[in-house]
GROMACS .gro file of C-alpha atoms in nm:
model
  208
    1ALA     CA    1   0.266  -0.579  -2.700
    2ALA     CA    2   0.274  -0.285  -2.427
    3LYS     CA    3   0.020  -0.416  -2.118
    4SER     CA    4  -0.180  -0.199  -1.962
    5GLU     CA    5  -0.243  -0.391  -1.658
    6VAL     CA    6   0.059  -0.433  -1.350
    7PRO     CA    7   0.008  -0.616  -1.076
    8SER     CA    8  -0.120  -0.499  -0.747
    9VAL     CA    9  -0.105  -0.566  -0.368
   10ASP     CA   10  -0.387  -0.513  -0.118
   11LYS     CA   11  -0.356  -0.584   0.287
   12LYS     CA   12  -0.599  -0.596   0.537
   13ILE     CA   13  -0.621  -0.703   0.911
   14LYS     CA   14  -0.887  -1.000   0.951
   15ASP     CA   15  -1.180  -0.953   1.235
   16GLY     CA   16  -1.411  -1.266   1.141
   17GLU     CA   17  -1.523  -1.257   0.832
   18THR     CA   18  -1.478  -0.819   0.824
   19LYS     CA   19  -1.136  -0.704   0.674
   20LEU     CA   20  -1.025  -0.360   0.796
   21SER     CA   21  -0.747  -0.125   0.760
   22ALA     CA   22  -0.734  -0.063   1.107
   23ASN     CA   23  -0.840  -0.192   1.433
   24SER     CA   24  -0.777  -0.174   1.811
   25ALA     CA   25  -0.619  -0.427   2.044
   26SER     CA   26  -0.438  -0.480   2.365
   27ILE     CA   27  -0.087  -0.543   2.416
   28GLY     CA   28  -0.034  -0.932   2.417
   29ASP     CA   29  -0.314  -0.990   2.134
   30GLU     CA   30  -0.225  -1.144   1.800
   31ILE     CA   31  -0.311  -0.945   1.513
   32PRO     CA   32  -0.408  -1.143   1.194
   33TYR     CA   33  -0.318  -1.005   0.840
   34GLU     CA   34  -0.399  -1.101   0.490
   35ILE     CA   35  -0.193  -0.967   0.192
   36THR     CA   36  -0.390  -1.018  -0.146
   37SER     CA   37  -0.307  -1.021  -0.519
   38LYS     CA   38  -0.366  -1.206  -0.816
   39VAL     CA   39  -0.174  -1.422  -1.080
   40PRO     CA   40  -0.021  -1.154  -1.310
   41ASP     CA   41  -0.034  -1.217  -1.711
   42MET     CA   42   0.327  -1.373  -1.767
   43THR     CA   43   0.283  -1.379  -2.136
   44GLY     CA   44   0.641  -1.383  -2.302
   45TYR     CA   45   0.821  -1.436  -1.980
   46ASP     CA   46   1.058  -1.729  -1.879
   47LYS     CA   47   1.121  -1.617  -1.540
   48TYR     CA   48   0.923  -1.396  -1.294
   49TYR     CA   49   0.957  -1.262  -0.983
   50PHE     CA   50   0.689  -1.203  -0.728
   51VAL     CA   51   0.822  -1.062  -0.373
   52LEU     CA   52   0.645  -0.923  -0.099
   53ASN     CA   53   0.834  -0.671   0.161
   54ASP     CA   54   0.643  -0.617   0.466
   55THR     CA   55   0.751  -0.387   0.708
   56MET     CA   56   0.613  -0.354   1.063
   57SER     CA   57   0.653  -0.105   1.352
   58LYS     CA   58   0.833  -0.169   1.682
   59GLY     CA   59   0.517  -0.244   1.855
   60LEU     CA   60   0.450  -0.536   1.629
   61THR     CA   61   0.629  -0.858   1.665
   62PHE     CA   62   0.626  -1.107   1.376
   63ASN     CA   63   0.490  -1.486   1.451
   64ASP     CA   64   0.703  -1.614   1.157
   65ASP     CA   65   0.347  -1.829   1.087
   66VAL     CA   66   0.299  -1.730   0.709
   67THR     CA   67   0.066  -1.934   0.511
   68VAL     CA   68   0.001  -1.913   0.102
   69THR     CA   69  -0.295  -1.986  -0.118
   70ILE     CA   70  -0.321  -1.936  -0.489
   71GLY     CA   71  -0.680  -2.024  -0.609
   72GLU     CA   72  -0.803  -2.266  -0.387
   73THR     CA   73  -0.451  -2.454  -0.331
   74ALA     CA   74  -0.289  -2.368  -0.015
   75LEU     CA   75   0.125  -2.394  -0.104
   76ALA     CA   76   0.363  -2.643   0.058
   77ALA     CA   77   0.605  -2.467   0.265
   78ASP     CA   78   0.910  -2.513   0.034
   79ASP     CA   79   0.709  -2.325  -0.236
   80TYR     CA   80   0.790  -1.985  -0.075
   81GLU     CA   81   1.063  -1.866   0.125
   82VAL     CA   82   1.027  -1.634   0.455
   83SER     CA   83   1.291  -1.400   0.591
   84TYR     CA   84   1.285  -1.147   0.871
   85GLU     CA   85   1.510  -0.910   1.043
   86THR     CA   86   1.456  -0.670   1.314
   87ALA     CA   87   1.664  -0.366   1.281
   88ALA     CA   88   1.818  -0.135   1.588
   89ASP     CA   89   1.468   0.089   1.582
   90GLY     CA   90   1.250  -0.222   1.663
   91THR     CA   91   1.116  -0.228   1.310
   92THR     CA   92   1.105  -0.565   1.163
   93ALA     CA   93   1.132  -0.621   0.780
   94VAL     CA   94   0.975  -0.947   0.637
   95LYS     CA   95   1.051  -1.074   0.277
   96ILE     CA   96   0.836  -1.339   0.147
   97VAL     CA   97   0.936  -1.450  -0.230
   98LEU     CA   98   0.724  -1.720  -0.420
   99LYS     CA   99   0.969  -1.963  -0.576
  100ASN     CA  100   0.946  -2.040  -0.915
  101PHE     CA  101   0.692  -1.815  -0.961
  102ILE     CA  102   0.636  -1.850  -1.334
  103GLN     CA  103   0.454  -2.207  -1.315
  104TYR     CA  104   0.165  -1.999  -1.226
  105LYS     CA  105   0.155  -1.851  -1.537
  106ASP     CA  106  -0.154  -2.059  -1.668
  107GLN     CA  107  -0.351  -1.929  -1.355
  108LYS     CA  108  -0.361  -1.591  -1.449
  109ASP     CA  109  -0.572  -1.385  -1.218
  110ALA     CA  110  -0.627  -1.663  -0.961
  111ALA     CA  111  -0.623  -1.503  -0.646
  112ILE     CA  112  -0.335  -1.505  -0.426
  113ALA     CA  113  -0.366  -1.471  -0.026
  114VAL     CA  114  -0.081  -1.462   0.226
  115ASN     CA  115  -0.206  -1.494   0.590
  116TYR     CA  116   0.029  -1.440   0.906
  117THR     CA  117  -0.016  -1.308   1.254
  118ALA     CA  118   0.194  -1.061   1.463
  119THR     CA  119   0.193  -0.986   1.816
  120LEU     CA  120   0.123  -0.635   1.958
  121ASN     CA  121   0.398  -0.613   2.219
  122GLU     CA  122   0.511  -0.359   2.523
  123GLN     CA  123   0.660  -0.123   2.253
  124ALA     CA  124   0.339  -0.053   2.120
  125ASP     CA  125   0.275   0.302   2.027
  126LEU     CA  126  -0.032   0.409   2.240
  127THR     CA  127  -0.083   0.762   2.042
  128ALA     CA  128  -0.283   0.847   1.781
  129ALA     CA  129  -0.024   0.713   1.531
  130GLY     CA  130  -0.103   0.389   1.591
  131ASN     CA  131   0.123   0.071   1.519
  132VAL     CA  132   0.195   0.066   1.130
  133ASN     CA  133   0.251  -0.268   0.875
  134GLU     CA  134   0.295  -0.201   0.527
  135VAL     CA  135   0.355  -0.400   0.236
  136GLN     CA  136   0.504  -0.341  -0.110
  137LEU     CA  137   0.511  -0.598  -0.398
  138THR     CA  138   0.800  -0.604  -0.623
  139TYR     CA  139   0.766  -0.770  -0.973
  140SER     CA  140   0.910  -0.878  -1.312
  141ASN     CA  141   0.785  -0.619  -1.565
  142ASP     CA  142   0.995  -0.676  -1.918
  143PRO     CA  143   0.915  -1.008  -2.104
  144ASN     CA  144   1.191  -0.944  -2.339
  145TYR     CA  145   1.460  -0.933  -2.031
  146ASP     CA  146   1.673  -1.216  -1.961
  147TYR     CA  147   1.627  -1.261  -1.644
  148GLN     CA  148   1.961  -1.440  -1.458
  149GLY     CA  149   1.814  -1.442  -1.075
  150THR     CA  150   1.678  -1.730  -0.921
  151ASP     CA  151   1.328  -1.623  -0.730
  152GLU     CA  152   1.392  -1.266  -0.655
  153PRO     CA  153   1.591  -0.948  -0.803
  154ASP     CA  154   1.997  -0.982  -0.833
  155PRO     CA  155   2.109  -0.733  -0.580
  156ASN     CA  156   2.414  -0.689  -0.806
  157ASP     CA  157   2.215  -0.606  -1.123
  158PRO     CA  158   2.069  -0.276  -1.048
  159ASP     CA  159   1.986  -0.226  -1.397
  160GLU     CA  160   1.749  -0.547  -1.386
  161PRO     CA  161   1.402  -0.448  -1.486
  162THR     CA  162   1.137  -0.472  -1.209
  163GLY     CA  163   0.832  -0.284  -1.094
  164VAL     CA  164   0.731  -0.175  -0.733
  165THR     CA  165   0.357  -0.110  -0.619
  166PRO     CA  166   0.263   0.163  -0.414
  167LYS     CA  167   0.282   0.078  -0.019
  168VAL     CA  168  -0.041  -0.021   0.171
  169GLU     CA  169  -0.067   0.012   0.518
  170THR     CA  170  -0.271  -0.104   0.795
  171LYS     CA  171  -0.283   0.046   1.155
  172THR     CA  172  -0.336  -0.097   1.487
  173PHE     CA  173  -0.390   0.128   1.769
  174SER     CA  174  -0.393   0.090   2.158
  175THR     CA  175  -0.416   0.279   2.449
  176ALA     CA  176  -0.248   0.271   2.816
  177VAL     CA  177  -0.466   0.188   3.144
  178GLN     CA  178  -0.408   0.417   3.432
  179LEU     CA  179  -0.475   0.261   3.761
  180THR     CA  180  -0.522   0.483   4.093
  181LYS     CA  181  -0.492   0.270   4.439
  182VAL     CA  182  -0.719   0.385   4.695
  183ASP     CA  183  -0.781   0.308   5.074
  184ALA     CA  184  -1.008   0.007   5.100
  185ASP     CA  185  -1.205   0.218   5.385
  186ILE     CA  186  -1.166   0.554   5.251
  187PRO     CA  187  -1.216   0.514   4.849
  188THR     CA  188  -1.179   0.873   4.828
  189LYS     CA  189  -0.827   0.876   4.969
  190THR     CA  190  -0.528   0.773   4.761
  191LEU     CA  191  -0.227   0.589   4.887
  192THR     CA  192   0.072   0.771   4.817
  193GLY     CA  193   0.371   0.594   4.634
  194ALA     CA  194   0.176   0.275   4.634
  195LYS     CA  195   0.224   0.038   4.338
  196VAL     CA  196   0.029  -0.189   4.127
  197LEU     CA  197   0.144  -0.507   3.968
  198PHE     CA  198  -0.088  -0.686   3.759
  199ASP     CA  199  -0.067  -0.923   3.427
  200GLY     CA  200  -0.206  -0.753   3.105
  201ALA     CA  201  -0.347  -1.051   2.989
  202ALA     CA  202  -0.565  -1.074   3.286
  203LEU     CA  203  -0.706  -0.713   3.218
  204LYS     CA  204  -0.817  -0.818   2.855
  205GLY     CA  205  -1.187  -0.790   2.826
  206ALA     CA  206  -1.230  -0.653   3.177
  207ALA     CA  207  -1.427  -0.331   3.241
  208VAL     CA  208  -1.207  -0.056   3.350
   0.00000   0.00000   0.00000
């Protein structure tokens, strides 16, 4: 029977109890992300893929601290696999594979939550473009197909039937701090060629 409902995925930045699509942060700050979905209808399947592909811009450093819950249960670390790779352009691709996903078949519509953090680093984009983090879900979409892979699609089988959700993105904005060093006795006189060394963390939360 044709199914009108297909899996979906969403992603937000957590700010306490608030969930945002965009936020602002300083270099060195940790950005907490939450990816949400739900257990799909797996009627007719003997195997089901549920793979999250997350891409973050070069201004974000992945902290490799993924946790996953389904319903009220926190999954053990060996219930999912996390791999990541940083490309030459600085972007990082993170793949989160939920193992033996068919085992959750009886928990249809149970909430899935994937949490992790990334740190805004010194390569952060300080313009209005922001620092983008996006996610996309790959899933099985044909219960009549005999899936042969383990927990994710076989890269050697391009005809294996899978679905892909639209990408969902978040953005973190940041701005540069401009400092001018002046003469201590004559505040209106700037010191030509003077350099200011500071720890960015020391400025966090300070009035500038």
